[in-house]
Amino acid sequence: WRVALRRAQLGGRILAHMLMQGAHGDRPVMLIGFSIGARLIFHCLLELNRCGARGLVESAVLLGTPVSANEARWTQARAAVAGRLVNAFSTNDWVLGVVFR
């Protein structure tokens, strides 16, 4: 699990740099991810914000994201998105509850 979490973090940074290089052309970017994929997107947004590349992502939907509820980090991720950032989760998700106590 820890390896998957770390790879999602690194993958997010790579995705952010690909977006900054214009790999998507002039098309709007909407990112949707579930579980580890949502974590990858979260780290992509953090990296975009860190690099000052705000607004490249039009909207993002994160489902069951295995990241902490750190308000400062979520604020940084939100700043990278031009439109909506949706974080959907269930308080009954026992996997996230066990992994992120």
PDB file of N, CA and C in Angstrom:
ATOM      1  N   TRP A   1       0.826  -1.191   0.000  1.00  0.00           N
ATOM      2  CA  TRP A   1       0.000   0.000   0.000  1.00  0.00           C
ATOM      3  C   TRP A   1       0.869   1.251   0.000  1.00  0.00           C
ATOM      4  N   ARG A   2       1.908   1.243   0.812  1.00  0.00           N
ATOM      5  CA  ARG A   2       2.798   2.412   0.876  1.00  0.00           C
ATOM      6  C   ARG A   2       3.484   2.669  -0.466  1.00  0.00           C
ATOM      7  N   VAL A   3       3.841   1.607  -1.165  1.00  0.00           N
ATOM      8  CA  VAL A   3       4.460   1.755  -2.487  1.00  0.00           C
ATOM      9  C   VAL A   3       3.470   2.414  -3.441  1.00  0.00           C
ATOM     10  N   ALA A   4       2.222   1.976  -3.403  1.00  0.00           N
ATOM     11  CA  ALA A   4       1.191   2.556  -4.273  1.00  0.00           C
ATOM     12  C   ALA A   4       0.974   4.032  -3.950  1.00  0.00           C
ATOM     13  N   LEU A   5       0.962   4.377  -2.669  1.00  0.00           N
ATOM     14  CA  LEU A   5       0.783   5.780  -2.275  1.00  0.00           C
ATOM     15  C   LEU A   5       1.933   6.639  -2.792  1.00  0.00           C
ATOM     16  N   ARG A   6       3.137   6.130  -2.654  1.00  0.00           N
ATOM     17  CA  ARG A   6       4.321   6.876  -3.107  1.00  0.00           C
ATOM     18  C   ARG A   6       4.323   7.026  -4.631  1.00  0.00           C
ATOM     19  N   ARG A   7       3.968   5.970  -5.337  1.00  0.00           N
ATOM     20  CA  ARG A   7       3.936   6.043  -6.805  1.00  0.00           C
ATOM     21  C   ARG A   7       2.863   7.013  -7.291  1.00  0.00           C
ATOM     22  N   ALA A   8       1.752   7.076  -6.599  1.00  0.00           N
ATOM     23  CA  ALA A   8       0.707   8.035  -6.968  1.00  0.00           C
ATOM     24  C   ALA A   8       1.217   9.463  -6.785  1.00  0.00           C
ATOM     25  N   GLN A   9       1.979   9.693  -5.730  1.00  0.00           N
ATOM     26  CA  GLN A   9       2.555  11.019  -5.488  1.00  0.00           C
ATOM     27  C   GLN A   9       3.519  11.389  -6.614  1.00  0.00           C
ATOM     28  N   LEU A  10       4.385  10.474  -6.975  1.00  0.00           N
ATOM     29  CA  LEU A  10       5.339  10.734  -8.058  1.00  0.00           C
ATOM     30  C   LEU A  10       4.628  10.879  -9.402  1.00  0.00           C
ATOM     31  N   GLY A  11       3.637  10.033  -9.640  1.00  0.00           N
ATOM     32  CA  GLY A  11       2.865  10.121 -10.876  1.00  0.00           C
ATOM     33  C   GLY A  11       2.139  11.448 -11.002  1.00  0.00           C
ATOM     34  N   GLY A  12       1.663  11.965  -9.881  1.00  0.00           N
ATOM     35  CA  GLY A  12       1.005  13.269  -9.877  1.00  0.00           C
ATOM     36  C   GLY A  12       1.944  14.385 -10.294  1.00  0.00           C
ATOM     37  N   ARG A  13       3.159  14.316  -9.818  1.00  0.00           N
ATOM     38  CA  ARG A  13       4.155  15.325 -10.213  1.00  0.00           C
ATOM     39  C   ARG A  13       4.459  15.230 -11.706  1.00  0.00           C
ATOM     40  N   ILE A  14       4.584  14.011 -12.206  1.00  0.00           N
ATOM     41  CA  ILE A  14       4.857  13.818 -13.637  1.00  0.00           C
ATOM     42  C   ILE A  14       3.701  14.353 -14.472  1.00  0.00           C
ATOM     43  N   LEU A  15       2.471  14.028 -14.076  1.00  0.00           N
ATOM     44  CA  LEU A  15       1.299  14.525 -14.802  1.00  0.00           C
ATOM     45  C   LEU A  15       1.272  16.050 -14.803  1.00  0.00           C
ATOM     46  N   ALA A  16       1.572  16.660 -13.676  1.00  0.00           N
ATOM     47  CA  ALA A  16       1.585  18.122 -13.594  1.00  0.00           C
ATOM     48  C   ALA A  16       2.578  18.716 -14.588  1.00  0.00           C
ATOM     49  N   HIS A  17       3.753  18.148 -14.666  1.00  0.00           N
ATOM     50  CA  HIS A  17       4.769  18.686 -15.575  1.00  0.00           C
ATOM     51  C   HIS A  17       4.399  18.444 -17.035  1.00  0.00           C
ATOM     52  N   MET A  18       3.721  17.328 -17.319  1.00  0.00           N
ATOM     53  CA  MET A  18       3.243  17.100 -18.690  1.00  0.00           C
ATOM     54  C   MET A  18       2.184  18.137 -19.062  1.00  0.00           C
ATOM     55  N   LEU A  19       1.303  18.451 -18.128  1.00  0.00           N
ATOM     56  CA  LEU A  19       0.289  19.475 -18.393  1.00  0.00           C
ATOM     57  C   LEU A  19       0.938  20.843 -18.600  1.00  0.00           C
ATOM     58  N   MET A  20       1.949  21.148 -17.797  1.00  0.00           N
ATOM     59  CA  MET A  20       2.637  22.437 -17.943  1.00  0.00           C
ATOM     60  C   MET A  20       3.373  22.530 -19.275  1.00  0.00           C
ATOM     61  N   GLN A  21       3.776  21.388 -19.828  1.00  0.00           N
ATOM     62  CA  GLN A  21       4.453  21.377 -21.129  1.00  0.00           C
ATOM     63  C   GLN A  21       3.464  21.446 -22.284  1.00  0.00           C
ATOM     64  N   GLY A  22       2.175  21.408 -21.982  1.00  0.00           N
ATOM     65  CA  GLY A  22       1.160  21.537 -23.019  1.00  0.00           C
ATOM     66  C   GLY A  22       0.829  20.252 -23.743  1.00  0.00           C
ATOM     67  N   ALA A  23       1.022  19.105 -23.095  1.00  0.00           N
ATOM     68  CA  ALA A  23       0.741  17.818 -23.735  1.00  0.00           C
ATOM     69  C   ALA A  23      -0.719  17.688 -24.165  1.00  0.00           C
ATOM     70  N   HIS A  24      -1.595  18.459 -23.557  1.00  0.00           N
ATOM     71  CA  HIS A  24      -3.027  18.396 -23.854  1.00  0.00           C
ATOM     72  C   HIS A  24      -3.447  19.346 -24.974  1.00  0.00           C
ATOM     73  N   GLY A  25      -2.508  20.093 -25.517  1.00  0.00           N
ATOM     74  CA  GLY A  25      -2.840  21.055 -26.572  1.00  0.00           C
ATOM     75  C   GLY A  25      -3.644  22.214 -26.002  1.00  0.00           C
ATOM     76  N   ASP A  26      -4.621  22.688 -26.770  1.00  0.00           N
ATOM     77  CA  ASP A  26      -5.456  23.804 -26.316  1.00  0.00           C
ATOM     78  C   ASP A  26      -6.771  23.336 -25.703  1.00  0.00           C
ATOM     79  N   ARG A  27      -6.910  22.043 -25.522  1.00  0.00           N
ATOM     80  CA  ARG A  27      -8.158  21.502 -24.996  1.00  0.00           C
ATOM     81  C   ARG A  27      -8.240  21.698 -23.483  1.00  0.00           C
ATOM     82  N   PRO A  28      -9.463  21.898 -22.976  1.00  0.00           N
ATOM     83  CA  PRO A  28      -9.626  22.000 -21.521  1.00  0.00           C
ATOM     84  C   PRO A  28      -9.342  20.650 -20.864  1.00  0.00           C
ATOM     85  N   VAL A  29      -8.880  20.684 -19.646  1.00  0.00           N
ATOM     86  CA  VAL A  29      -8.524  19.458 -18.927  1.00  0.00           C
ATOM     87  C   VAL A  29      -9.476  19.262 -17.755  1.00  0.00           C
ATOM     88  N   MET A  30     -10.119  18.102 -17.732  1.00  0.00           N
ATOM     89  CA  MET A  30     -10.932  17.692 -16.588  1.00  0.00           C
ATOM     90  C   MET A  30     -10.346  16.385 -16.083  1.00  0.00           C
ATOM     91  N   LEU A  31      -9.977  16.348 -14.825  1.00  0.00           N
ATOM     92  CA  LEU A  31      -9.366  15.156 -14.243  1.00  0.00           C
ATOM     93  C   LEU A  31     -10.365  14.467 -13.321  1.00  0.00           C
ATOM     94  N   ILE A  32     -10.516  13.155 -13.484  1.00  0.00           N
ATOM     95  CA  ILE A  32     -11.410  12.360 -12.645  1.00  0.00           C
ATOM     96  C   ILE A  32     -10.625  11.147 -12.166  1.00  0.00           C
ATOM     97  N   GLY A  33     -10.644  10.910 -10.856  1.00  0.00           N
ATOM     98  CA  GLY A  33      -9.911   9.767 -10.338  1.00  0.00           C
ATOM     99  C   GLY A  33     -10.591   9.134  -9.146  1.00  0.00           C
ATOM    100  N   PHE A  34     -10.345   7.841  -8.982  1.00  0.00           N
ATOM    101  CA  PHE A  34     -10.890   7.074  -7.867  1.00  0.00           C
ATOM    102  C   PHE A  34      -9.741   6.421  -7.103  1.00  0.00           C
ATOM    103  N   SER A  35      -9.789   6.499  -5.794  1.00  0.00           N
ATOM    104  CA  SER A  35      -8.827   5.863  -4.909  1.00  0.00           C
ATOM    105  C   SER A  35      -7.397   6.341  -5.206  1.00  0.00           C
ATOM    106  N   ILE A  36      -6.499   5.451  -5.574  1.00  0.00           N
ATOM    107  CA  ILE A  36      -5.107   5.831  -5.825  1.00  0.00           C
ATOM    108  C   ILE A  36      -5.019   6.820  -6.987  1.00  0.00           C
ATOM    109  N   GLY A  37      -5.896   6.666  -7.982  1.00  0.00           N
ATOM    110  CA  GLY A  37      -5.929   7.614  -9.102  1.00  0.00           C
ATOM    111  C   GLY A  37      -6.314   9.007  -8.638  1.00  0.00           C
ATOM    112  N   ALA A  38      -7.210   9.086  -7.657  1.00  0.00           N
ATOM    113  CA  ALA A  38      -7.588  10.383  -7.094  1.00  0.00           C
ATOM    114  C   ALA A  38      -6.414  10.979  -6.316  1.00  0.00           C
ATOM    115  N   ARG A  39      -5.648  10.138  -5.649  1.00  0.00           N
ATOM    116  CA  ARG A  39      -4.458  10.622  -4.937  1.00  0.00           C
ATOM    117  C   ARG A  39      -3.440  11.181  -5.929  1.00  0.00           C
ATOM    118  N   LEU A  40      -3.274  10.501  -7.060  1.00  0.00           N
ATOM    119  CA  LEU A  40      -2.371  10.980  -8.104  1.00  0.00           C
ATOM    120  C   LEU A  40      -2.806  12.375  -8.567  1.00  0.00           C
ATOM    121  N   ILE A  41      -4.094  12.554  -8.808  1.00  0.00           N
ATOM    122  CA  ILE A  41      -4.610  13.859  -9.240  1.00  0.00           C
ATOM    123  C   ILE A  41      -4.390  14.904  -8.156  1.00  0.00           C
ATOM    124  N   PHE A  42      -4.628  14.547  -6.900  1.00  0.00           N
ATOM    125  CA  PHE A  42      -4.418  15.480  -5.794  1.00  0.00           C
ATOM    126  C   PHE A  42      -2.976  15.987  -5.787  1.00  0.00           C
ATOM    127  N   HIS A  43      -2.019  15.077  -5.956  1.00  0.00           N
ATOM    128  CA  HIS A  43      -0.612  15.484  -5.966  1.00  0.00           C
ATOM    129  C   HIS A  43      -0.258  16.256  -7.237  1.00  0.00           C
ATOM    130  N   CYS A  44      -0.931  15.965  -8.328  1.00  0.00           N
ATOM    131  CA  CYS A  44      -0.769  16.755  -9.551  1.00  0.00           C
ATOM    132  C   CYS A  44      -1.181  18.200  -9.280  1.00  0.00           C
ATOM    133  N   LEU A  45      -2.322  18.384  -8.627  1.00  0.00           N
ATOM    134  CA  LEU A  45      -2.811  19.733  -8.331  1.00  0.00           C
ATOM    135  C   LEU A  45      -1.871  20.471  -7.380  1.00  0.00           C
ATOM    136  N   LEU A  46      -1.343  19.763  -6.389  1.00  0.00           N
ATOM    137  CA  LEU A  46      -0.379  20.386  -5.472  1.00  0.00           C
ATOM    138  C   LEU A  46       0.858  20.864  -6.230  1.00  0.00           C
ATOM    139  N   GLU A  47       1.337  20.040  -7.151  1.00  0.00           N
ATOM    140  CA  GLU A  47       2.533  20.398  -7.923  1.00  0.00           C
ATOM    141  C   GLU A  47       2.245  21.565  -8.862  1.00  0.00           C
ATOM    142  N   LEU A  48       1.083  21.563  -9.498  1.00  0.00           N
ATOM    143  CA  LEU A  48       0.716  22.695 -10.365  1.00  0.00           C
ATOM    144  C   LEU A  48       0.696  23.983  -9.558  1.00  0.00           C
ATOM    145  N   ASN A  49       0.107  23.936  -8.376  1.00  0.00           N
ATOM    146  CA  ASN A  49       0.055  25.124  -7.523  1.00  0.00           C
ATOM    147  C   ASN A  49       1.455  25.546  -7.095  1.00  0.00           C
ATOM    148  N   ARG A  50       2.278  24.575  -6.708  1.00  0.00           N
ATOM    149  CA  ARG A  50       3.644  24.878  -6.263  1.00  0.00           C
ATOM    150  C   ARG A  50       4.442  25.568  -7.359  1.00  0.00           C
ATOM    151  N   CYS A  51       4.195  25.165  -8.612  1.00  0.00           N
ATOM    152  CA  CYS A  51       4.913  25.741  -9.756  1.00  0.00           C
ATOM    153  C   CYS A  51       4.245  27.007 -10.292  1.00  0.00           C
ATOM    154  N   GLY A  52       3.148  27.420  -9.685  1.00  0.00           N
ATOM    155  CA  GLY A  52       2.461  28.628 -10.132  1.00  0.00           C
ATOM    156  C   GLY A  52       1.649  28.440 -11.401  1.00  0.00           C
ATOM    157  N   ALA A  53       1.361  27.202 -11.754  1.00  0.00           N
ATOM    158  CA  ALA A  53       0.615  26.901 -12.988  1.00  0.00           C
ATOM    159  C   ALA A  53      -0.859  26.702 -12.658  1.00  0.00           C
ATOM    160  N   ARG A  54      -1.495  27.751 -12.212  1.00  0.00           N
ATOM    161  CA  ARG A  54      -2.905  27.668 -11.838  1.00  0.00           C
ATOM    162  C   ARG A  54      -3.786  27.842 -13.064  1.00  0.00           C
ATOM    163  N   GLY A  55      -4.903  27.124 -13.092  1.00  0.00           N
ATOM    164  CA  GLY A  55      -5.872  27.275 -14.164  1.00  0.00           C
ATOM    165  C   GLY A  55      -5.706  26.329 -15.337  1.00  0.00           C
ATOM    166  N   LEU A  56      -4.661  25.509 -15.360  1.00  0.00           N
ATOM    167  CA  LEU A  56      -4.507  24.536 -16.449  1.00  0.00           C
ATOM    168  C   LEU A  56      -5.590  23.469 -16.387  1.00  0.00           C
ATOM    169  N   VAL A  57      -6.010  23.140 -15.190  1.00  0.00           N
ATOM    170  CA  VAL A  57      -7.065  22.147 -14.996  1.00  0.00           C
ATOM    171  C   VAL A  57      -8.382  22.892 -14.829  1.00  0.00           C
ATOM    172  N   GLU A  58      -9.329  22.579 -15.713  1.00  0.00           N
ATOM    173  CA  GLU A  58     -10.635  23.242 -15.660  1.00  0.00           C
ATOM    174  C   GLU A  58     -11.447  22.764 -14.465  1.00  0.00           C
ATOM    175  N   SER A  59     -11.474  21.447 -14.255  1.00  0.00           N
ATOM    176  CA  SER A  59     -12.191  20.891 -13.111  1.00  0.00           C
ATOM    177  C   SER A  59     -11.596  19.533 -12.753  1.00  0.00           C
ATOM    178  N   ALA A  60     -11.844  19.118 -11.513  1.00  0.00           N
ATOM    179  CA  ALA A  60     -11.327  17.835 -11.043  1.00  0.00           C
ATOM    180  C   ALA A  60     -12.349  17.194 -10.114  1.00  0.00           C
ATOM    181  N   VAL A  61     -12.509  15.881 -10.255  1.00  0.00           N
ATOM    182  CA  VAL A  61     -13.409  15.114  -9.400  1.00  0.00           C
ATOM    183  C   VAL A  61     -12.593  13.998  -8.762  1.00  0.00           C
ATOM    184  N   LEU A  62     -12.542  13.996  -7.443  1.00  0.00           N
ATOM    185  CA  LEU A  62     -11.780  13.004  -6.686  1.00  0.00           C
ATOM    186  C   LEU A  62     -12.758  12.146  -5.889  1.00  0.00           C
ATOM    187  N   LEU A  63     -12.686  10.842  -6.078  1.00  0.00           N
ATOM    188  CA  LEU A  63     -13.610   9.905  -5.430  1.00  0.00           C
ATOM    189  C   LEU A  63     -12.838   8.968  -4.509  1.00  0.00           C
ATOM    190  N   GLY A  64     -13.176   8.972  -3.233  1.00  0.00           N
ATOM    191  CA  GLY A  64     -12.515   8.080  -2.286  1.00  0.00           C
ATOM    192  C   GLY A  64     -11.016   8.284  -2.228  1.00  0.00           C
ATOM    193  N   THR A  65     -10.600   9.526  -2.115  1.00  0.00           N
ATOM    194  CA  THR A  65      -9.181   9.886  -2.179  1.00  0.00           C
ATOM    195  C   THR A  65      -8.446   9.523  -0.890  1.00  0.00           C
ATOM    196  N   PRO A  66      -7.417   8.686  -0.948  1.00  0.00           N
ATOM    197  CA  PRO A  66      -6.659   8.357   0.255  1.00  0.00           C
ATOM    198  C   PRO A  66      -5.597   9.418   0.573  1.00  0.00           C
ATOM    199  N   VAL A  67      -6.071  10.569   1.036  1.00  0.00           N
ATOM    200  CA  VAL A  67      -5.189  11.634   1.530  1.00  0.00           C
ATOM    201  C   VAL A  67      -5.804  12.184   2.811  1.00  0.00           C
ATOM    202  N   SER A  68      -4.986  12.829   3.614  1.00  0.00           N
ATOM    203  CA  SER A  68      -5.483  13.385   4.869  1.00  0.00           C
ATOM    204  C   SER A  68      -6.359  14.609   4.600  1.00  0.00           C
ATOM    205  N   ALA A  69      -7.088  15.011   5.613  1.00  0.00           N
ATOM    206  CA  ALA A  69      -7.981  16.165   5.493  1.00  0.00           C
ATOM    207  C   ALA A  69      -7.270  17.454   5.892  1.00  0.00           C
ATOM    208  N   ASN A  70      -5.998  17.567   5.585  1.00  0.00           N
ATOM    209  CA  ASN A  70      -5.207  18.751   5.913  1.00  0.00           C
ATOM    210  C   ASN A  70      -5.728  19.947   5.115  1.00  0.00           C
ATOM    211  N   GLU A  71      -6.312  20.908   5.813  1.00  0.00           N
ATOM    212  CA  GLU A  71      -6.959  22.044   5.147  1.00  0.00           C
ATOM    213  C   GLU A  71      -5.995  22.853   4.286  1.00  0.00           C
ATOM    214  N   ALA A  72      -4.778  23.051   4.746  1.00  0.00           N
ATOM    215  CA  ALA A  72      -3.803  23.839   3.977  1.00  0.00           C
ATOM    216  C   ALA A  72      -3.483  23.166   2.644  1.00  0.00           C
ATOM    217  N   ARG A  73      -3.318  21.854   2.660  1.00  0.00           N
ATOM    218  CA  ARG A  73      -3.012  21.142   1.405  1.00  0.00           C
ATOM    219  C   ARG A  73      -4.200  21.154   0.454  1.00  0.00           C
ATOM    220  N   TRP A  74      -5.410  21.005   0.988  1.00  0.00           N
ATOM    221  CA  TRP A  74      -6.596  21.056   0.128  1.00  0.00           C
ATOM    222  C   TRP A  74      -6.773  22.455  -0.462  1.00  0.00           C
ATOM    223  N   THR A  75      -6.434  23.474   0.293  1.00  0.00           N
ATOM    224  CA  THR A  75      -6.503  24.850  -0.217  1.00  0.00           C
ATOM    225  C   THR A  75      -5.514  25.033  -1.360  1.00  0.00           C
ATOM    226  N   GLN A  76      -4.325  24.462  -1.224  1.00  0.00           N
ATOM    227  CA  GLN A  76      -3.329  24.542  -2.298  1.00  0.00           C
ATOM    228  C   GLN A  76      -3.808  23.803  -3.542  1.00  0.00           C
ATOM    229  N   ALA A  77      -4.376  22.621  -3.358  1.00  0.00           N
ATOM    230  CA  ALA A  77      -4.889  21.851  -4.501  1.00  0.00           C
ATOM    231  C   ALA A  77      -6.020  22.613  -5.177  1.00  0.00           C
ATOM    232  N   ARG A  78      -6.897  23.200  -4.392  1.00  0.00           N
ATOM    233  CA  ARG A  78      -8.036  23.950  -4.931  1.00  0.00           C
ATOM    234  C   ARG A  78      -7.571  25.129  -5.770  1.00  0.00           C
ATOM    235  N   ALA A  79      -6.496  25.770  -5.360  1.00  0.00           N
ATOM    236  CA  ALA A  79      -5.988  26.949  -6.070  1.00  0.00           C
ATOM    237  C   ALA A  79      -5.525  26.618  -7.485  1.00  0.00           C
ATOM    238  N   ALA A  80      -5.212  25.362  -7.747  1.00  0.00           N
ATOM    239  CA  ALA A  80      -4.714  24.969  -9.071  1.00  0.00           C
ATOM    240  C   ALA A  80      -5.840  24.754 -10.080  1.00  0.00           C
ATOM    241  N   VAL A  81      -7.082  24.671  -9.607  1.00  0.00           N
ATOM    242  CA  VAL A  81      -8.222  24.350 -10.474  1.00  0.00           C
ATOM    243  C   VAL A  81      -8.987  25.622 -10.808  1.00  0.00           C
ATOM    244  N   ALA A  82      -9.239  25.833 -12.112  1.00  0.00           N
ATOM    245  CA  ALA A  82      -9.955  27.033 -12.554  1.00  0.00           C
ATOM    246  C   ALA A  82     -11.428  26.988 -12.163  1.00  0.00           C
ATOM    247  N   GLY A  83     -12.040  25.812 -12.267  1.00  0.00           N
ATOM    248  CA  GLY A  83     -13.466  25.673 -11.981  1.00  0.00           C
ATOM    249  C   GLY A  83     -13.705  24.937 -10.680  1.00  0.00           C
ATOM    250  N   ARG A  84     -14.403  23.809 -10.788  1.00  0.00           N
ATOM    251  CA  ARG A  84     -14.796  23.067  -9.594  1.00  0.00           C
ATOM    252  C   ARG A  84     -13.813  21.959  -9.237  1.00  0.00           C
ATOM    253  N   LEU A  85     -13.596  21.815  -7.941  1.00  0.00           N
ATOM    254  CA  LEU A  85     -12.872  20.674  -7.385  1.00  0.00           C
ATOM    255  C   LEU A  85     -13.858  19.942  -6.487  1.00  0.00           C
ATOM    256  N   VAL A  86     -14.205  18.715  -6.860  1.00  0.00           N
ATOM    257  CA  VAL A  86     -15.168  17.922  -6.098  1.00  0.00           C
ATOM    258  C   VAL A  86     -14.420  16.801  -5.387  1.00  0.00           C
ATOM    259  N   ASN A  87     -14.640  16.690  -4.078  1.00  0.00           N
ATOM    260  CA  ASN A  87     -14.064  15.617  -3.277  1.00  0.00           C
ATOM    261  C   ASN A  87     -15.217  14.786  -2.733  1.00  0.00           C
ATOM    262  N   ALA A  88     -15.449  13.623  -3.312  1.00  0.00           N
ATOM    263  CA  ALA A  88     -16.554  12.763  -2.889  1.00  0.00           C
ATOM    264  C   ALA A  88     -16.012  11.578  -2.098  1.00  0.00           C
ATOM    265  N   PHE A  89     -16.622  11.342  -0.948  1.00  0.00           N
ATOM    266  CA  PHE A  89     -16.199  10.224  -0.109  1.00  0.00           C
ATOM    267  C   PHE A  89     -17.374   9.789   0.758  1.00  0.00           C
ATOM    268  N   SER A  90     -17.233   8.653   1.375  1.00  0.00           N
ATOM    269  CA  SER A  90     -18.249   8.150   2.289  1.00  0.00           C
ATOM    270  C   SER A  90     -17.644   8.024   3.678  1.00  0.00           C
ATOM    271  N   THR A  91     -18.360   8.502   4.667  1.00  0.00           N
ATOM    272  CA  THR A  91     -17.892   8.337   6.045  1.00  0.00           C
ATOM    273  C   THR A  91     -17.952   6.870   6.465  1.00  0.00           C
ATOM    274  N   ASN A  92     -18.638   6.047   5.679  1.00  0.00           N
ATOM    275  CA  ASN A  92     -18.726   4.610   5.951  1.00  0.00           C
ATOM    276  C   ASN A  92     -17.669   3.801   5.208  1.00  0.00           C
ATOM    277  N   ASP A  93     -16.753   4.458   4.520  1.00  0.00           N
ATOM    278  CA  ASP A  93     -15.694   3.766   3.777  1.00  0.00           C
ATOM    279  C   ASP A  93     -14.677   3.225   4.779  1.00  0.00           C
ATOM    280  N   TRP A  94     -14.780   1.937   5.088  1.00  0.00           N
ATOM    281  CA  TRP A  94     -13.928   1.367   6.124  1.00  0.00           C
ATOM    282  C   TRP A  94     -12.472   1.258   5.688  1.00  0.00           C
ATOM    283  N   VAL A  95     -12.220   1.136   4.388  1.00  0.00           N
ATOM    284  CA  VAL A  95     -10.834   1.059   3.912  1.00  0.00           C
ATOM    285  C   VAL A  95     -10.115   2.371   4.207  1.00  0.00           C
ATOM    286  N   LEU A  96     -10.720   3.490   3.814  1.00  0.00           N
ATOM    287  CA  LEU A  96     -10.099   4.783   4.114  1.00  0.00           C
ATOM    288  C   LEU A  96     -10.017   5.008   5.617  1.00  0.00           C
ATOM    289  N   GLY A  97     -11.017   4.542   6.339  1.00  0.00           N
ATOM    290  CA  GLY A  97     -11.012   4.685   7.791  1.00  0.00           C
ATOM    291  C   GLY A  97      -9.857   3.947   8.444  1.00  0.00           C
ATOM    292  N   VAL A  98      -9.541   2.772   7.947  1.00  0.00           N
ATOM    293  CA  VAL A  98      -8.444   1.977   8.509  1.00  0.00           C
ATOM    294  C   VAL A  98      -7.097   2.552   8.095  1.00  0.00           C
ATOM    295  N   VAL A  99      -6.968   2.925   6.830  1.00  0.00           N
ATOM    296  CA  VAL A  99      -5.692   3.399   6.304  1.00  0.00           C
ATOM    297  C   VAL A  99      -5.345   4.788   6.831  1.00  0.00           C
ATOM    298  N   PHE A 100      -6.344   5.657   6.995  1.00  0.00           N
ATOM    299  CA  PHE A 100      -6.087   7.044   7.407  1.00  0.00           C
ATOM    300  C   PHE A 100      -6.773   7.377   8.721  1.00  0.00           C
ATOM    301  N   ARG A 101      -6.457   6.631   9.769  1.00  0.00           N
ATOM    302  CA  ARG A 101      -6.993   6.915  11.106  1.00  0.00           C
ATOM    303  C   ARG A 101      -6.337   8.135  11.669  1.00  0.00           C
TER     304      ARG A 101
END
